Amino acid sequence: MACLTQQFVGLKCPPISTTRLVNPSNYHHQIKQKPRIVVQAAAVVANAQTRERLKLKEMFEDAYERCRTTPMEGVAFTVDDFHSALEKYDFDSEVGTKVKGTVFSVDANGALVDITAKSSAYLPLREASLHTIRHVEEAGIFPGLREEFVVVGENEADDSLVLSLRSIQYDLAWERCRQLQAEDVVIKGKVVGANKGGVVALVEGLRGFVPFSQISTKSTAEELLEKELPLKFVEVDEEQSRLVLSNRKAMADSQAQLGIGSVVLGTVQSLKPYGAFIDIGGINGLLHVSQISHDRVSDIATVLQPGDTLKVMILSHDRERGRVSLSTKKLEPTPGDMIRNPKLVFEKAEEMAQTFRQRIAQAEAMARADMLRFQPESGLTLNSDGILGPLTSELPEDGLDLSEIPPADDL
């Protein structure tokens, strides 16, 4: 105990502050003041809420007034913009409506097209082209392609639209045929079918009919299948789906352009012991074995083969019988070039043909001059320069004295 007493004696405690002691009278005064402070705080909060309500009321009234008087003030998106947006993203989906779309996926059966509708549209393979194709890519349809399509139906399973390019191409093909008919031009058509009255040819993707009476060759329908014929339009009627063509009209135009001495490009169709038949723009001409080269050709197959392309010169043209005689012999720069160097013959073809035509013209002029010498009443003669003109002193106006010419029997 003595030890504990000594320890406590050494301890010092700080004095007790009088401010911490609660005066009984002050305590009761504070209790009385507390309710008054609460009431005052509640009043302050209520006033603040009232002011906030008034402020919101003023804002709403101001907004209402602006909406009533100037609704578009300060608004960048106008009513016209709104209508434009509706037109862009909402369209008429009736059959026959044309829509713009972007291809984003292709498969073996067709292509998916984004037309900014609630669901994607579908382009079936059969509607992708006017021609028969096995995949849409054959018609140039790839992801990213933006094109105009026409609505041809609706898929009831998912409400997606069915699109077509074929319908648009069909209308354009008829328009093109009408234009070609108006221009009266010769076109090429591939024979794809036949019936008892004629053959069917594809023109601009449409199936046209060529009656046998309008085919210039004597070939059978089977022989014409898969071949291309020069054709002209006879009738173009989209409403009745009638497309009638003529090979005879086309051939008549082509034959009119075949001048003696002209050089044309041809393709060897067949070989015979006596020569080769050459297709020159839908007309079959004969290149006789004697007109292939100045050198003797014992076997035509050593010089030409079916399918070969070559330049030939028109020697003669019998329009009534539909026969055209051809020559490469006249195009040889030197005899035998057609056998040894046919490339040189084709390179010099126009030059050699020009020389040939000049010789023909000179021969014809001389023939006319000889005839005119015996017909002085024509008033024309051939001068020393080879030009046909009025009579000169070279030929007496009273004609030639034929009395000194011996009879034919004495020659």
Coordinates of C-alpha atoms in Angstrom, one line a residue:
M1 CA 0.0 0.0 0.0
A2 CA 2.8 2.4 0.9
C3 CA 4.2 1.9 -2.6
L4 CA 0.9 2.6 -4.3
T5 CA 0.4 5.7 -2.2
Q6 CA 3.8 7.0 -3.2
Q7 CA 2.9 6.5 -6.9
F8 CA -0.4 8.3 -6.7
V9 CA 1.2 11.2 -4.8
G10 CA 3.4 11.9 -7.8
L11 CA 0.4 12.2 -10.2
K12 CA -1.0 15.6 -11.2
C13 CA -4.5 16.0 -12.6
P14 CA -5.6 19.1 -14.7
P15 CA -8.1 21.4 -13.1
I16 CA -11.7 20.9 -14.0
S17 CA -13.0 23.6 -16.3
T18 CA -16.0 25.4 -15.1
T19 CA -17.3 25.8 -18.6
R20 CA -18.0 22.2 -18.9
L21 CA -20.3 22.2 -15.9
V22 CA -23.9 22.8 -16.9
N23 CA -25.6 25.5 -15.0
P24 CA -29.0 24.2 -14.1
S25 CA -30.7 27.4 -14.9
N26 CA -29.0 27.6 -18.4
Y27 CA -30.0 24.0 -19.2
H28 CA -33.6 24.7 -18.7
H29 CA -33.3 27.8 -20.8
Q30 CA -31.8 25.9 -23.7
I31 CA -34.6 23.3 -23.6
K32 CA -37.1 26.0 -23.9
Q33 CA -35.4 27.6 -26.9
K34 CA -35.0 24.4 -29.0
P35 CA -38.6 24.1 -30.3
R36 CA -38.4 27.7 -31.6
I37 CA -35.3 26.9 -33.7
V38 CA -37.0 23.9 -35.3
V39 CA -40.0 26.0 -36.3
Q40 CA -37.8 28.6 -37.8
A41 CA -35.8 25.9 -39.9
A42 CA -39.1 24.4 -41.1
A43 CA -40.2 27.8 -42.3
V44 CA -37.0 28.4 -44.1
V45 CA -37.3 25.1 -46.0
A46 CA -40.9 25.7 -46.8
N47 CA -40.0 29.1 -48.3
A48 CA -37.3 27.6 -50.4
Q49 CA -39.6 25.0 -51.8
T50 CA -42.2 27.6 -52.6
R51 CA -39.6 29.7 -54.5
E52 CA -38.6 26.6 -56.4
R53 CA -42.1 25.8 -57.3
L54 CA -42.7 29.3 -58.5
K55 CA -39.5 29.2 -60.6
L56 CA -40.6 25.9 -62.2
K57 CA -44.0 27.3 -62.9
E58 CA -42.5 30.3 -64.6
M59 CA -40.3 28.1 -66.7
F60 CA -43.3 25.9 -67.8
E61 CA -45.4 29.0 -68.6
D62 CA -42.6 30.5 -70.6
A63 CA -42.1 27.2 -72.5
Y64 CA -45.8 26.9 -73.2
E65 CA -45.9 30.5 -74.5
R66 CA -42.9 29.8 -76.8
C67 CA -44.5 26.6 -78.1
R68 CA -47.7 28.5 -78.8
T69 CA -46.2 31.5 -80.5
T70 CA -42.8 30.5 -81.9
P71 CA -42.5 26.8 -81.8
M72 CA -39.5 26.5 -84.2
E73 CA -37.4 29.2 -82.7
G74 CA -33.9 28.0 -82.0
V75 CA -34.6 24.5 -83.4
A76 CA -32.2 23.4 -86.2
F77 CA -34.3 20.4 -87.3
T78 CA -37.2 21.9 -89.3
V79 CA -40.5 20.4 -90.4
D80 CA -39.1 20.0 -93.9
D81 CA -36.2 18.1 -92.5
F82 CA -38.7 15.9 -90.7
H83 CA -40.7 15.2 -93.8
S84 CA -37.5 14.5 -95.7
A85 CA -36.4 12.0 -93.1
L86 CA -39.8 10.3 -93.4
E87 CA -39.5 10.1 -97.2
K88 CA -36.0 8.6 -96.8
Y89 CA -36.8 5.9 -94.4
D90 CA -40.4 5.2 -95.2
F91 CA -41.5 4.2 -98.8
D92 CA -44.3 2.6 -100.7
S93 CA -43.8 -1.1 -100.7
E94 CA -46.6 -1.8 -103.3
V95 CA -45.7 -4.2 -106.2
G96 CA -44.2 -2.2 -109.0
T97 CA -42.5 0.4 -106.8
K98 CA -38.9 1.2 -107.6
V99 CA -36.5 1.4 -104.6
K100 CA -32.8 2.1 -104.1
G101 CA -30.9 -0.5 -102.3
T102 CA -27.4 -1.8 -101.4
V103 CA -26.4 -5.5 -101.7
F104 CA -24.7 -6.6 -98.5
S105 CA -24.8 -10.4 -98.9
V106 CA -25.0 -13.0 -101.7
D107 CA -25.5 -16.7 -101.8
A108 CA -26.3 -19.5 -104.3
N109 CA -30.0 -18.6 -104.3
G110 CA -29.8 -14.8 -104.6
A111 CA -28.8 -11.7 -102.6
L112 CA -29.9 -9.7 -99.5
V113 CA -30.5 -6.0 -100.1
D114 CA -30.6 -3.2 -97.6
I115 CA -33.4 -0.8 -98.6
T116 CA -33.5 1.0 -95.2
A117 CA -36.8 -0.8 -94.3
K118 CA -37.7 -2.6 -91.1
S119 CA -36.3 -5.8 -92.6
S120 CA -33.9 -6.7 -95.4
A121 CA -35.3 -7.3 -98.9
Y122 CA -34.3 -10.3 -101.0
L123 CA -33.3 -10.6 -104.7
P124 CA -33.9 -14.2 -105.9
L125 CA -31.6 -15.7 -108.6
R126 CA -34.4 -15.8 -111.2
E127 CA -35.0 -12.1 -110.8
A128 CA -31.3 -11.1 -110.9
S129 CA -30.9 -11.0 -114.7
L130 CA -32.8 -11.1 -118.0
H131 CA -30.4 -13.8 -119.1
T132 CA -30.1 -17.3 -117.6
I133 CA -27.4 -17.4 -114.9
R134 CA -26.3 -19.8 -112.3
H135 CA -25.1 -17.3 -109.7
V136 CA -25.9 -13.6 -109.1
E137 CA -22.2 -12.8 -109.5
E138 CA -22.5 -13.7 -113.2
A139 CA -24.8 -10.6 -113.5
G140 CA -22.2 -8.4 -111.7
I141 CA -24.0 -8.5 -108.3
F142 CA -21.6 -8.3 -105.4
P143 CA -21.8 -6.9 -101.8
G144 CA -21.6 -3.2 -101.9
L145 CA -23.4 -2.8 -105.2
R146 CA -26.0 0.0 -105.0
E147 CA -28.7 -0.3 -107.6
E148 CA -32.4 0.5 -108.3
F149 CA -34.7 -2.5 -107.9
V150 CA -38.4 -3.0 -108.4
V151 CA -40.7 -4.6 -105.8
V152 CA -42.3 -7.7 -107.2
G153 CA -43.8 -9.4 -104.1
E154 CA -43.6 -10.0 -100.4
N155 CA -42.4 -12.9 -98.4
E156 CA -45.2 -13.7 -96.0
A157 CA -43.0 -15.7 -93.7
D158 CA -41.0 -12.7 -92.5
D159 CA -42.7 -9.8 -94.2
S160 CA -39.6 -9.1 -96.3
L161 CA -39.9 -7.6 -99.8
V162 CA -39.0 -9.6 -102.9
L163 CA -37.0 -7.5 -105.4
S164 CA -36.2 -7.8 -109.1
L165 CA -33.6 -6.5 -111.6
R166 CA -35.0 -8.6 -114.4
S167 CA -38.2 -6.5 -114.7
I168 CA -36.2 -3.3 -115.1
Q169 CA -33.9 -5.0 -117.7
Y170 CA -37.0 -6.4 -119.5
D171 CA -38.5 -2.9 -120.0
L172 CA -35.1 -1.5 -121.1
A173 CA -34.7 -4.3 -123.6
W174 CA -38.0 -3.5 -125.3
E175 CA -37.0 0.2 -125.4
R176 CA -33.7 -0.7 -127.0
C177 CA -35.4 -2.9 -129.7
R178 CA -37.7 -0.1 -130.6
Q179 CA -34.8 2.2 -130.9
L180 CA -32.9 -0.2 -133.1
Q181 CA -35.9 -0.7 -135.3
A182 CA -36.2 3.1 -135.8
E183 CA -32.6 3.3 -136.7
D184 CA -33.0 0.3 -139.2
V185 CA -29.7 -1.2 -138.2
V186 CA -28.4 -4.8 -138.6
I187 CA -28.0 -6.7 -135.3
K188 CA -26.8 -10.2 -134.4
G189 CA -29.1 -12.8 -132.9
K190 CA -28.2 -16.3 -131.6
V191 CA -30.5 -19.1 -132.6
V192 CA -31.7 -20.9 -129.5
G193 CA -34.8 -22.8 -130.7
A194 CA -37.0 -23.7 -133.6
N195 CA -40.5 -24.7 -134.5
K196 CA -42.4 -25.6 -137.6
G197 CA -42.6 -21.9 -138.7
G198 CA -39.1 -20.7 -138.1
V199 CA -36.4 -20.2 -135.5
V200 CA -36.1 -18.4 -132.2
A201 CA -33.2 -16.0 -131.8
L202 CA -32.1 -14.1 -128.7
V203 CA -31.8 -10.3 -129.3
E204 CA -31.1 -7.9 -126.4
G205 CA -32.0 -10.7 -124.0
L206 CA -35.5 -11.1 -125.6
R207 CA -36.7 -14.1 -127.7
G208 CA -37.5 -13.0 -131.2
F209 CA -39.1 -15.1 -134.0
V210 CA -37.5 -15.4 -137.5
P211 CA -39.9 -17.1 -140.0
F212 CA -38.3 -19.5 -142.5
S213 CA -39.5 -17.2 -145.3
Q214 CA -37.2 -14.5 -143.8
I215 CA -34.0 -16.7 -143.7
S216 CA -31.8 -16.2 -146.7
T217 CA -29.9 -19.6 -146.5
K218 CA -31.3 -23.0 -147.2
S219 CA -30.1 -24.4 -143.9
T220 CA -32.4 -26.5 -141.8
A221 CA -33.4 -25.4 -138.3
E222 CA -31.1 -27.9 -136.7
E223 CA -28.2 -26.6 -138.7
L224 CA -28.9 -23.0 -137.5
L225 CA -29.1 -23.9 -133.8
E226 CA -26.4 -22.0 -131.7
K227 CA -25.4 -20.0 -134.7
E228 CA -25.5 -16.2 -134.9
L229 CA -27.5 -14.6 -137.7
P230 CA -27.5 -11.0 -139.0
L231 CA -31.0 -9.7 -138.4
K232 CA -33.3 -6.7 -138.8
F233 CA -36.5 -5.9 -136.9
V234 CA -39.8 -6.3 -138.7
E235 CA -42.2 -5.9 -135.8
V236 CA -41.6 -4.8 -132.2
D237 CA -44.8 -4.9 -130.1
E238 CA -44.3 -5.0 -126.3
E239 CA -48.0 -5.1 -125.5
Q240 CA -48.5 -8.3 -127.6
S241 CA -45.0 -9.6 -126.8
R242 CA -44.3 -9.9 -130.5
L243 CA -40.8 -9.6 -131.7
V244 CA -40.4 -10.5 -135.4
L245 CA -37.1 -10.4 -137.2
S246 CA -35.7 -10.9 -140.7
N247 CA -32.5 -12.4 -141.9
R248 CA -33.2 -11.5 -145.5
K249 CA -33.5 -7.8 -144.9
A250 CA -30.2 -7.8 -143.0
M251 CA -28.5 -9.8 -145.8
A252 CA -29.8 -7.5 -148.5
D253 CA -28.1 -4.5 -146.7
S254 CA -24.9 -6.4 -146.2
Q255 CA -24.7 -7.5 -149.8
A256 CA -25.3 -4.0 -151.0
Q257 CA -22.1 -3.0 -149.3
L258 CA -20.0 -5.7 -151.0
G259 CA -18.1 -3.9 -153.7
I260 CA -15.8 -5.7 -156.2
G261 CA -12.2 -5.3 -155.0
S262 CA -13.2 -4.5 -151.4
V263 CA -11.3 -6.3 -148.6
V264 CA -13.4 -7.9 -145.8
L265 CA -12.7 -10.0 -142.7
G266 CA -14.0 -13.5 -142.8
T267 CA -14.0 -16.8 -140.9
V268 CA -13.4 -20.2 -142.5
Q269 CA -16.6 -22.3 -142.1
S270 CA -15.8 -25.5 -144.0
L271 CA -13.4 -27.0 -146.4
K272 CA -14.3 -28.7 -149.7
P273 CA -12.0 -30.3 -152.3
Y274 CA -12.7 -27.4 -154.6
G275 CA -12.3 -24.6 -152.1
A276 CA -13.2 -23.1 -148.7
F277 CA -16.5 -21.5 -147.6
I278 CA -15.9 -18.2 -145.8
D279 CA -18.4 -16.4 -143.6
I280 CA -18.2 -12.7 -144.3
G281 CA -20.7 -11.0 -142.0
G282 CA -23.4 -13.6 -142.3
I283 CA -22.8 -14.2 -146.0
N284 CA -21.1 -17.4 -147.2
G285 CA -18.5 -16.8 -149.9
L286 CA -16.5 -19.3 -151.8
L287 CA -12.7 -19.0 -151.8
H288 CA -11.9 -21.3 -154.8
V289 CA -8.7 -23.4 -154.5
S290 CA -7.4 -21.6 -157.6
Q291 CA -7.9 -18.2 -155.8
I292 CA -5.9 -19.1 -152.7
S293 CA -2.4 -18.5 -154.1
H294 CA -0.5 -18.0 -157.3
D295 CA 1.4 -21.2 -156.3
R296 CA -0.5 -24.4 -156.7
V297 CA -2.4 -25.6 -153.6
S298 CA -2.7 -29.4 -153.6
D299 CA -4.3 -29.7 -150.2
I300 CA -6.4 -26.8 -148.8
A301 CA -6.1 -28.1 -145.2
T302 CA -2.4 -27.3 -145.3
V303 CA -3.2 -23.6 -145.8
L304 CA -6.6 -23.1 -144.1
Q305 CA -8.6 -24.7 -141.2
P306 CA -12.2 -24.2 -140.1
G307 CA -12.3 -21.3 -137.6
D308 CA -9.4 -19.4 -139.1
T309 CA -9.8 -15.7 -139.5
L310 CA -8.5 -14.1 -142.6
K311 CA -8.8 -11.2 -145.0
V312 CA -10.3 -11.8 -148.4
M313 CA -11.1 -9.7 -151.4
I314 CA -14.4 -9.7 -153.2
L315 CA -14.0 -10.9 -156.8
S316 CA -17.6 -11.1 -157.8
H317 CA -21.1 -10.9 -156.3
D318 CA -24.1 -12.5 -157.9
R319 CA -27.0 -11.0 -155.9
E320 CA -29.7 -13.0 -157.6
R321 CA -28.1 -16.3 -156.9
G322 CA -26.6 -15.1 -153.6
R323 CA -23.1 -16.2 -154.6
V324 CA -19.9 -14.3 -153.6
S325 CA -16.5 -15.2 -155.1
L326 CA -13.4 -14.5 -152.9
S327 CA -9.7 -14.3 -153.4
T328 CA -6.5 -14.2 -151.4
K329 CA -4.4 -14.7 -154.5
K330 CA -5.0 -11.1 -155.5
L331 CA -3.7 -9.9 -152.2
E332 CA -0.3 -11.6 -152.4
P333 CA 2.6 -9.1 -152.5
T334 CA 4.6 -11.9 -154.3
P335 CA 3.4 -15.2 -155.7
G336 CA 3.2 -17.9 -153.0
D337 CA 3.0 -15.6 -150.0
M338 CA -0.3 -17.0 -148.9
I339 CA 1.4 -20.4 -148.5
R340 CA 4.7 -19.2 -147.0
N341 CA 3.7 -16.0 -145.1
P342 CA 0.0 -15.5 -144.8
K343 CA 0.5 -12.8 -142.1
L344 CA 2.3 -10.6 -144.6
V345 CA -0.6 -11.1 -147.0
F346 CA -3.1 -9.8 -144.4
E347 CA -0.9 -6.9 -143.5
K348 CA -0.6 -5.8 -147.1
A349 CA -4.2 -6.7 -148.0
E350 CA -5.6 -3.1 -148.3
E351 CA -2.6 -1.9 -150.2
M352 CA -2.7 -4.8 -152.7
A353 CA -6.5 -4.4 -153.1
Q354 CA -6.0 -0.7 -153.9
T355 CA -3.6 -1.7 -156.7
F356 CA -6.0 -4.3 -158.0
R357 CA -8.9 -1.7 -158.0
Q358 CA -6.7 0.8 -159.9
R359 CA -5.9 -1.9 -162.6
I360 CA -9.6 -2.7 -162.9
A361 CA -10.5 1.0 -163.2
Q362 CA -7.9 1.5 -165.9
A363 CA -9.1 -1.6 -167.8
E364 CA -12.7 -0.4 -167.6
A365 CA -11.6 3.1 -168.8
M366 CA -9.8 1.6 -171.8
A367 CA -12.8 -0.6 -172.6
R368 CA -15.1 2.4 -172.5
A369 CA -12.7 4.4 -174.7
D370 CA -12.5 1.7 -177.3
M371 CA -16.3 1.6 -177.3
L372 CA -16.5 5.4 -177.7
R373 CA -14.2 5.3 -180.7
F374 CA -16.9 3.5 -182.6
Q375 CA -19.6 5.8 -181.2
P376 CA -18.5 9.4 -182.0
E377 CA -22.1 10.6 -181.6
S378 CA -21.5 10.4 -177.8
G379 CA -19.2 13.5 -178.0
L380 CA -16.7 11.9 -175.6
T381 CA -13.3 10.4 -176.0
L382 CA -10.2 9.4 -173.9
N383 CA -7.4 11.9 -174.0
S384 CA -3.7 11.1 -173.9
D385 CA -3.8 11.2 -170.1
G386 CA -6.4 8.5 -169.9
I387 CA -9.2 10.9 -168.9
L388 CA -12.6 10.7 -170.5
G389 CA -13.6 14.1 -172.0
P390 CA -15.0 15.9 -175.0
L391 CA -13.8 15.0 -178.5
T392 CA -10.5 16.5 -179.6
S393 CA -8.3 16.5 -182.7
E394 CA -7.1 13.1 -181.7
L395 CA -10.4 11.6 -183.0
P396 CA -12.1 13.2 -186.0
E397 CA -15.7 14.2 -185.4
D398 CA -16.9 12.2 -188.3
G399 CA -15.5 9.1 -186.7
L400 CA -13.0 6.6 -188.0
D401 CA -12.5 5.4 -191.6
L402 CA -13.2 1.7 -191.4
S403 CA -12.8 1.0 -195.1
E404 CA -9.2 0.1 -194.8
I405 CA -9.8 -2.5 -192.0
P406 CA -9.7 -5.9 -193.6
P407 CA -12.6 -8.3 -193.1
A408 CA -12.3 -10.7 -190.1
D409 CA -11.9 -13.6 -192.4
D410 CA -8.6 -12.1 -193.8
L411 CA -7.0 -11.6 -190.3

